[in-house]
Tab-separated table of C-alpha atoms in Angstrom:
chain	number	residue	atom	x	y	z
A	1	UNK	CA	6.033	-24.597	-14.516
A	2	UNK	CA	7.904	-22.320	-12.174
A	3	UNK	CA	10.935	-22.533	-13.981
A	4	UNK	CA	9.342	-21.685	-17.408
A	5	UNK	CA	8.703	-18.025	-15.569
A	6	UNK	CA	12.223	-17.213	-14.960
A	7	UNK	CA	12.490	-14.670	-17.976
A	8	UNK	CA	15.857	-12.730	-17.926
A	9	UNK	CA	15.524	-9.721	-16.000
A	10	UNK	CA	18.230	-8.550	-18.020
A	11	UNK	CA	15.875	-8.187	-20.450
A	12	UNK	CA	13.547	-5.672	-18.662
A	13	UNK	CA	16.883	-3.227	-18.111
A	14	UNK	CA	17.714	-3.178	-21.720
A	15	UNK	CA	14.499	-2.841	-22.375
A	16	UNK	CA	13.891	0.561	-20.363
A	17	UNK	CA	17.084	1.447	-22.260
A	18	UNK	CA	15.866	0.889	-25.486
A	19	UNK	CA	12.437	2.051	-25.353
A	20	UNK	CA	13.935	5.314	-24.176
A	21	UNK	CA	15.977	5.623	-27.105
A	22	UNK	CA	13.799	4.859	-30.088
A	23	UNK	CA	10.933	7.352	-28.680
A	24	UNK	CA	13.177	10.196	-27.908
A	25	UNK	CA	13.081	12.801	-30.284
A	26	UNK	CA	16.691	13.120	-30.057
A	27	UNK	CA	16.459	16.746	-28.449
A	28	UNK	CA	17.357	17.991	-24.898
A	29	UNK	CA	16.562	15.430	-22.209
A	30	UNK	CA	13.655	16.743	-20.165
A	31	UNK	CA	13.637	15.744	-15.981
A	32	UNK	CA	10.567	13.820	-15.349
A	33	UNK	CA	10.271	15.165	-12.159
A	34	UNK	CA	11.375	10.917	-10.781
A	35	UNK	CA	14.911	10.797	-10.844
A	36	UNK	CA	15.298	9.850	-14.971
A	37	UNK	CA	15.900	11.709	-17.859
A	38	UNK	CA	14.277	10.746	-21.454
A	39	UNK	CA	12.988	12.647	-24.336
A	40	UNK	CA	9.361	12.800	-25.344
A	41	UNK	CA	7.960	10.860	-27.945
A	42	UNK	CA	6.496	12.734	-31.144
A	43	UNK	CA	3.721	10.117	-31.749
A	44	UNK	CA	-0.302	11.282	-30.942
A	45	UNK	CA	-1.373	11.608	-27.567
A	46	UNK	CA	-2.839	8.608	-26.383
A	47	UNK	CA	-4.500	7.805	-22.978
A	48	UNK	CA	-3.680	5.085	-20.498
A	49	UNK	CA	-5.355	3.935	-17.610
A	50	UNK	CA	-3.557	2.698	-14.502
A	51	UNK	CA	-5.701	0.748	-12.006
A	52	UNK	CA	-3.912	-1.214	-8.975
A	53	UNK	CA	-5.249	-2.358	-5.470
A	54	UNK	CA	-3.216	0.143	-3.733
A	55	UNK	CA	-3.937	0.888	0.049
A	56	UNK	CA	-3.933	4.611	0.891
A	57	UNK	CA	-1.283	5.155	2.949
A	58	UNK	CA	1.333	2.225	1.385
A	59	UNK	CA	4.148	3.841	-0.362
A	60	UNK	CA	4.958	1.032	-2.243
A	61	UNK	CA	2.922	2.244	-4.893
A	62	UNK	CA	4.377	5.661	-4.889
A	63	UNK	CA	7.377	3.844	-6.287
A	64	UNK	CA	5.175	2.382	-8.852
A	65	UNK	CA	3.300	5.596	-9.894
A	66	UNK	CA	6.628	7.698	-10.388
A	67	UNK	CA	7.488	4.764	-12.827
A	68	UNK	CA	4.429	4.733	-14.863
A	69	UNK	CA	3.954	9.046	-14.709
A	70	UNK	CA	8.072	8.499	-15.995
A	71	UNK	CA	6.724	6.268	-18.913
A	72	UNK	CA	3.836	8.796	-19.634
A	73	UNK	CA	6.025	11.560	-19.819
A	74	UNK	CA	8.382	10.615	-21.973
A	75	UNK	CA	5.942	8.585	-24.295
A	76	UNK	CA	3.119	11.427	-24.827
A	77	UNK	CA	0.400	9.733	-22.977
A	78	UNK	CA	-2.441	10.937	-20.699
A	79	UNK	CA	-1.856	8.678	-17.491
A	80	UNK	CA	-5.385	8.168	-15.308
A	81	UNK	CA	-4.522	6.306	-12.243
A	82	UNK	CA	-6.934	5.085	-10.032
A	83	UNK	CA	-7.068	2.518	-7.439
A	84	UNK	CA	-8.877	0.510	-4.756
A	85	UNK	CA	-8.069	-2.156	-2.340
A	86	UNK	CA	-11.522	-3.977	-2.632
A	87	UNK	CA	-11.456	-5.871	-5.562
A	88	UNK	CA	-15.101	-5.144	-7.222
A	89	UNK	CA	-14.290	-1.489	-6.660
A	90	UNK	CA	-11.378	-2.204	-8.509
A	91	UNK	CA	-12.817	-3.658	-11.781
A	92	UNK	CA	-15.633	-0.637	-11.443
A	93	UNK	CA	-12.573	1.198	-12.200
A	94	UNK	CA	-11.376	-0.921	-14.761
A	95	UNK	CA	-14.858	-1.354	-16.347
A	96	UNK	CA	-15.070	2.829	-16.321
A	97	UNK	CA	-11.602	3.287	-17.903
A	98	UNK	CA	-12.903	0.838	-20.807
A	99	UNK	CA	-16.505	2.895	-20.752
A	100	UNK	CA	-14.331	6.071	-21.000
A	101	UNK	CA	-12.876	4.884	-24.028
A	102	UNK	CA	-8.801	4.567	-22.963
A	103	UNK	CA	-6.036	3.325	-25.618
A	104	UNK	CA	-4.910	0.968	-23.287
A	105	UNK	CA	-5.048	-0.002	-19.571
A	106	UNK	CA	-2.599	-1.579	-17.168
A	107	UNK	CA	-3.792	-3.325	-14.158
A	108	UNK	CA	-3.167	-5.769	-10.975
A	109	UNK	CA	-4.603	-8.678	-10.053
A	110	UNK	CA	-4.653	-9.538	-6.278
A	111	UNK	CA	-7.443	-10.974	-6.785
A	112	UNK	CA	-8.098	-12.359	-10.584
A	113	UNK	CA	-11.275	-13.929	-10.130
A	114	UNK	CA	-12.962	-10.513	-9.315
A	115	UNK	CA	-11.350	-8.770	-12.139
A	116	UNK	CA	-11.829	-11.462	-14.840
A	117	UNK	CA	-14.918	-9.423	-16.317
A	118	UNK	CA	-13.696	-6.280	-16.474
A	119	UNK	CA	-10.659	-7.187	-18.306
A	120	UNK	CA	-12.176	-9.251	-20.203
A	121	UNK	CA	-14.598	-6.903	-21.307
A	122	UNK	CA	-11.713	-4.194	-22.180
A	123	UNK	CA	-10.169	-7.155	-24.226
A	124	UNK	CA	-13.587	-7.760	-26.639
A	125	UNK	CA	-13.736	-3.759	-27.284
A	126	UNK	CA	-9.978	-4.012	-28.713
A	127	UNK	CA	-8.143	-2.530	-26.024
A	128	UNK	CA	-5.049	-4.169	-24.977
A	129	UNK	CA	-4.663	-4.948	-21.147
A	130	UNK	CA	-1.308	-5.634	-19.396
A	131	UNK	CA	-0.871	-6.761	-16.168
A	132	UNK	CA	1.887	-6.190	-13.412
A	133	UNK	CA	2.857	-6.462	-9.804
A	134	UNK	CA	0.202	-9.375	-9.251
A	135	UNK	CA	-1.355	-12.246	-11.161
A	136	UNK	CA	0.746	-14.326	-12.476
A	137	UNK	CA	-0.648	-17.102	-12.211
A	138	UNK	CA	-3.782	-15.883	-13.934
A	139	UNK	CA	-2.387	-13.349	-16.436
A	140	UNK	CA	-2.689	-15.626	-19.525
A	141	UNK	CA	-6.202	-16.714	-19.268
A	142	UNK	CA	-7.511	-13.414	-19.203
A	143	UNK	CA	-6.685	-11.814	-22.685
A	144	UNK	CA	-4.050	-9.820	-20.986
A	145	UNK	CA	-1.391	-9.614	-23.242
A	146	UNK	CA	2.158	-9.125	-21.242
A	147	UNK	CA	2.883	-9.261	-17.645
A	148	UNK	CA	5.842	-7.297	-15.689
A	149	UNK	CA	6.879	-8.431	-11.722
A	150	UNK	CA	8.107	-10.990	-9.644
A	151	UNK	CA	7.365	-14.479	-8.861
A	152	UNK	CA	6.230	-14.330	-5.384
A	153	UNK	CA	6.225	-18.325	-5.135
A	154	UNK	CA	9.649	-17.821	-6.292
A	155	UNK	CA	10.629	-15.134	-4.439
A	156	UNK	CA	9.466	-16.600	-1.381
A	157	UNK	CA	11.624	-19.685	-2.083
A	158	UNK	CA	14.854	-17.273	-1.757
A	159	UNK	CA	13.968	-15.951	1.337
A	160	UNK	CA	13.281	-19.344	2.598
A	161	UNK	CA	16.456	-20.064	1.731
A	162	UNK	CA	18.450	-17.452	3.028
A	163	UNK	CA	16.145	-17.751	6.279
A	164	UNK	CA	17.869	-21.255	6.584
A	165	UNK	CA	21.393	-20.070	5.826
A	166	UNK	CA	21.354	-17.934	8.544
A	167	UNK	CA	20.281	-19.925	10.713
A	168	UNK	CA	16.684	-18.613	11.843
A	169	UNK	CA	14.554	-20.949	13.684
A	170	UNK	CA	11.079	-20.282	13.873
A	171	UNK	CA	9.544	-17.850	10.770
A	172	UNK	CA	6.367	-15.626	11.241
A	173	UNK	CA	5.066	-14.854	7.618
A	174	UNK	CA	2.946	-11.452	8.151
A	175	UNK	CA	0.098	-11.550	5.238
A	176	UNK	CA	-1.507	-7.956	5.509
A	177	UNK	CA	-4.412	-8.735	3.168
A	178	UNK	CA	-5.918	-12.318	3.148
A	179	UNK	CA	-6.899	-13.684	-0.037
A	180	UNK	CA	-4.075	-11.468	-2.144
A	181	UNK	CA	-2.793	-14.366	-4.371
A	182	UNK	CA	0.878	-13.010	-4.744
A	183	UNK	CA	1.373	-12.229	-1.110
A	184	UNK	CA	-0.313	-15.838	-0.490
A	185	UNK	CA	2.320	-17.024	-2.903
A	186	UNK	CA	5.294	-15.184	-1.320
A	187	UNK	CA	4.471	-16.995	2.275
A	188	UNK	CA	3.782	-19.862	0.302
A	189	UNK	CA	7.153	-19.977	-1.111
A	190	UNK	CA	9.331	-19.063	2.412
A	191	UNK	CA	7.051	-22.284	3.987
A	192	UNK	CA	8.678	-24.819	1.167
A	193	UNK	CA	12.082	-23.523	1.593
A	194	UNK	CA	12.013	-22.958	5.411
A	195	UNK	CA	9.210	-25.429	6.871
A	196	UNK	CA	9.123	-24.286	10.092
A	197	UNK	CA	7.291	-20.721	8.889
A	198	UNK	CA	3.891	-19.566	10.263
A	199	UNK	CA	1.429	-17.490	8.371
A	200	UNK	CA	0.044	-14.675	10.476
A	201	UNK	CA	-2.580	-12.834	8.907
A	202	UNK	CA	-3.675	-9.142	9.837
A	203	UNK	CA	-5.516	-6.374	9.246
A	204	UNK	CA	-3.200	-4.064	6.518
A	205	UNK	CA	-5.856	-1.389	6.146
A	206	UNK	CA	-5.062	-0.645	10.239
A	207	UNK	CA	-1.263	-0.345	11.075
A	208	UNK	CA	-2.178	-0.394	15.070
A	209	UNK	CA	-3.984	-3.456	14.521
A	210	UNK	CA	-1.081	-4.888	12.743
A	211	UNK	CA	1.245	-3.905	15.225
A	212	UNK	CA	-0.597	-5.034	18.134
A	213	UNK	CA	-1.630	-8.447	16.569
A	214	UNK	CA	2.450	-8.941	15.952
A	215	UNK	CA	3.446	-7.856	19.639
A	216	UNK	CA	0.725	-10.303	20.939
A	217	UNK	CA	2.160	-13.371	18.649
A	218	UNK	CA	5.379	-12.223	20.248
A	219	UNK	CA	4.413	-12.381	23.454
A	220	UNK	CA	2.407	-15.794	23.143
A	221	UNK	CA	5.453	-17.080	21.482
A	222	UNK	CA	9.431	-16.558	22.183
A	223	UNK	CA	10.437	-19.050	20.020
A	224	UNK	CA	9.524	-16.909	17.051
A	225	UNK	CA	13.388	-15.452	16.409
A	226	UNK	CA	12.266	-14.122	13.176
A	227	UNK	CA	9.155	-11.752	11.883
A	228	UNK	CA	8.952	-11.593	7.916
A	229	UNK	CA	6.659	-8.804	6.469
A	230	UNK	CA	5.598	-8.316	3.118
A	231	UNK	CA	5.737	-4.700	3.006
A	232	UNK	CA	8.050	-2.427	4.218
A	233	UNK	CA	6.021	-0.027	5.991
A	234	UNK	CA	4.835	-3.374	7.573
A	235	UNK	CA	8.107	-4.363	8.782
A	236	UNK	CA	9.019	-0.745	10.803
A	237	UNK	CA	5.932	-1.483	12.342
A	238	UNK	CA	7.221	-5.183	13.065
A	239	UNK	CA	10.167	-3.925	14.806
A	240	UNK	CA	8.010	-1.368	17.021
A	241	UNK	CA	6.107	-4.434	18.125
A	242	UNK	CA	9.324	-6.245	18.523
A	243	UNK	CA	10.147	-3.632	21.208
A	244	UNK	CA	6.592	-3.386	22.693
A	245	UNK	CA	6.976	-7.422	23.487
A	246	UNK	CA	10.588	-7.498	24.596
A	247	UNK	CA	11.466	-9.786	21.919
A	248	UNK	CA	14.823	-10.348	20.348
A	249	UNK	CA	13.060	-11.806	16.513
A	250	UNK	CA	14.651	-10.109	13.772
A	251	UNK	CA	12.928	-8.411	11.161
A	252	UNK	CA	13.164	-9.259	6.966
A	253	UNK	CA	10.768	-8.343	4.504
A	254	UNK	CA	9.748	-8.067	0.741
A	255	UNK	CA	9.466	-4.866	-0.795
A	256	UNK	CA	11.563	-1.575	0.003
A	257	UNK	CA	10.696	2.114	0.634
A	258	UNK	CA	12.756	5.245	1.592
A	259	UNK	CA	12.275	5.276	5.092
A	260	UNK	CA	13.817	1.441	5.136
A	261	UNK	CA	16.898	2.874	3.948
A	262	UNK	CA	17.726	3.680	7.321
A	263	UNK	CA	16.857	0.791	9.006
A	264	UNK	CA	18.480	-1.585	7.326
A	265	UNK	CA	21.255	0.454	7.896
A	266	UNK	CA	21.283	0.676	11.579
A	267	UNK	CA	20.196	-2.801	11.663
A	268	UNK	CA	16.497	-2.612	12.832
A	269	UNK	CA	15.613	-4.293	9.054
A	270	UNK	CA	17.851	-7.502	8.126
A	271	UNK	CA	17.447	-7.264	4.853
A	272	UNK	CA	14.556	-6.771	1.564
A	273	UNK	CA	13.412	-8.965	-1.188
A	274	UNK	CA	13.473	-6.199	-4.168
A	275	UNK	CA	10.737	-6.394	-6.822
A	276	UNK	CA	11.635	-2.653	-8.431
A	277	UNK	CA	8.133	-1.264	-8.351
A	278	UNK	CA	9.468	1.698	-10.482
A	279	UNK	CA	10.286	-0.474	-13.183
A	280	UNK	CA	7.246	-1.955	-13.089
A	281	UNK	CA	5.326	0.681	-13.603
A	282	UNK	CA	7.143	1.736	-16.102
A	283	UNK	CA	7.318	-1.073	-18.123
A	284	UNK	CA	3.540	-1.654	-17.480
A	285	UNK	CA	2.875	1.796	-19.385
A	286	UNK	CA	5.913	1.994	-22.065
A	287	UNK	CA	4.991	-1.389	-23.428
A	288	UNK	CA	1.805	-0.672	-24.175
A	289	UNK	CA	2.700	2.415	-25.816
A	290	UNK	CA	4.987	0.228	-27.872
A	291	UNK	CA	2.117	-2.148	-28.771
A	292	UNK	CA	-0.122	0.847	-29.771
A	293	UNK	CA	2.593	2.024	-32.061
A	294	UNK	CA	4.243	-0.888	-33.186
A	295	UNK	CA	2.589	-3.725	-32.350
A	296	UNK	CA	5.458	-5.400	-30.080
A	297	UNK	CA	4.684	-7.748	-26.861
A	298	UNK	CA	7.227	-8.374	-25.039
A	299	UNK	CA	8.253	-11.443	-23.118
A	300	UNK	CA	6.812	-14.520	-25.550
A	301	UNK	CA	3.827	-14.915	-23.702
A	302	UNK	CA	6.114	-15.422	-20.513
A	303	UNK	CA	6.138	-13.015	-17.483
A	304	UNK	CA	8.743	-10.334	-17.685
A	305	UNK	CA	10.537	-10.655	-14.634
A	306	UNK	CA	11.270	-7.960	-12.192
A	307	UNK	CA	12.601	-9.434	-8.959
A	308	UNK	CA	13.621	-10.986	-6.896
A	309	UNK	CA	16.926	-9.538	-5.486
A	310	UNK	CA	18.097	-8.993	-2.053
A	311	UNK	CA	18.914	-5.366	-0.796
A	312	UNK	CA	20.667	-5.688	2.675
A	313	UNK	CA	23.745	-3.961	4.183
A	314	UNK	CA	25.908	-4.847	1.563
A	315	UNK	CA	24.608	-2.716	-0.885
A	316	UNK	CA	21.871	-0.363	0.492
A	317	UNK	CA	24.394	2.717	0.083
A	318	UNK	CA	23.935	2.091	-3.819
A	319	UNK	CA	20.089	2.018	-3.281
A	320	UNK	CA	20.004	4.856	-1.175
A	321	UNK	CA	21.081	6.841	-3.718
A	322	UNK	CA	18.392	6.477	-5.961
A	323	UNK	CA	15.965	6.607	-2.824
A	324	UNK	CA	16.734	10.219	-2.900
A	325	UNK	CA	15.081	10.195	-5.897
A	326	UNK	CA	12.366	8.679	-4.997
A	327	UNK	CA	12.060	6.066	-6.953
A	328	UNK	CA	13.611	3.066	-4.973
């Protein structure tokens, strides 16, 4: 089952190639503003709706909004984003986008069972949903009709992995919002790989509750030699309780922002598991433009995968130069 999901990434990159080039109008290139450069489509406006389970305050999904307003841009469409961490607030928002009358809407799913309705309900009045970042496990039996991210289960296997190759002993896996199936999935993953992982679970919505809950499993623990965060805004706070317990655990995560450039530069960060949030919100809005005016799906009915891959030392010059642009 897992290894039916492993859809050519590939695929995805000439994909954001193509799409660029058969809905260019062949003039000047205009900057979107997000580090790219693409033409604009000359087909009707059309609206999309973006909805996502975004925290305030997690700049994850700034990567993932520059993607989708990059899409918009260069495909003629209205983009409404909207999002909410709690998951009936979430399909309120989906259910208004449908009410409202959208072409199209592209949405997570932390939490599918809560947004089952909503998107089912945007299905029956002939508007096409896709799905990206999380739900893929749940995806298909919802009417959605393509799906763009990583495997966490998968992705969590890799780190597991590379856990074990260098040689780490003990393995805190921070969750930072109980319940969310692909961060569930993630730890899930690093456990089969690397059995002798621990699932911490804290508070996300409160980064000094996150950072005190770490120091104290650092403190009740000094066999933990290494802290594994699912977000990278959650693993500079994992090194800051690091410090405040006197502990020598390294620090990994999944997911990337600018400001963890740096540290896994100087070393304070190990290394990232990459899911390109930018391209998946990009993909998430450009193919349903290309559904609405051509009727393609992409990926067979399979998830279009996005990740993982591993950004440490090795190559985080190469990233950081797109992190200027904000969009790694």
């Amino acid at each position: 089952m897992r290894l039916s999901r492993l859809v050519a990434v590939a695929g995805a990159s000439v994909l954001l190639l193509g799409a660029s080039a058969c809905s260019s109008t062949g003039g000047k290139p205009e900057s979107s503003g997000g580090g790219t450069d693409a033409g604009t489509a000359d087909t009707p406006r059309m609206t999309i709706a973006m909805i996502t389970h975004e925290v305030p305050g997690d700049s994850f999904w700034d990567l993932v909004r520059k993607g989708a307003e990059s899409a918009a841009k260069k495909d003629n469409i209205e983009l409404r984003y909207s999002s909410d961490p709690e998951a009936p607030n979430q399909a309120n928002h989906v259910q208004t986008a449908v009410d409202s009358g959208v072409d199209g809407i592209a949405v997570t799913l932390a939490k599918p069972d809560a947004m089952k309705a909503a998107v089912q309900n945007a299905a029956a009045k002939g508007i096409p949903v896709v799905a990206f970042n999380a739900g893929l496990d749940a995806w298909q039996g919802m009417g959605v009709k393509e799906y763009f991210g990583q495997d966490g289960y998968i992705a969590g296997q890799e780190a597991g992995k590379r856990l074990a190759s260098e040689g780490a002993k003990k393995v805190v896996c921070v969750i930072q919002e109980q319940g969310h199936v692909d961060l569930e999935a993630r730890c899930a993953g690093v456990k089969n790989t690397f059995p002798a992982t621990e699932v911490l679970n804290v508070n996300g919505k409160d980064m000094p509750s996150v950072e005190s809950t770490i120091t104290a499993k650092l403190q009740q623990d000094p066999a933990i030699d290494t802290i594994l965060t699912l977000g990278a805004p959650f693993a500079l706070t994992a090194v800051q309780s690091a410090k405040n317990a006197g502990s020598s655990a390294k620090i990994a995560t999944f997911d990337t922002n600018a400001a963890l450039v740096d540290a896994i530069k100087n070393g304070d960060v190990q290394w990232a598991v990459d899911q390109q949030p930018f391209l998946q919100g990009y993909l998430a809005v450009d193919s349903l433009w290309l559904y609405l005016t051509n009727g393609n799906v992409i990926g067979g009915n399979q998830p279009t995968l996005t990740g993982p891959s591993f950004i440490d030392k090795s190559n985080i010059d190469a990233v950081a130069e797109y992190a200027k642009n904000g969009t790694r």
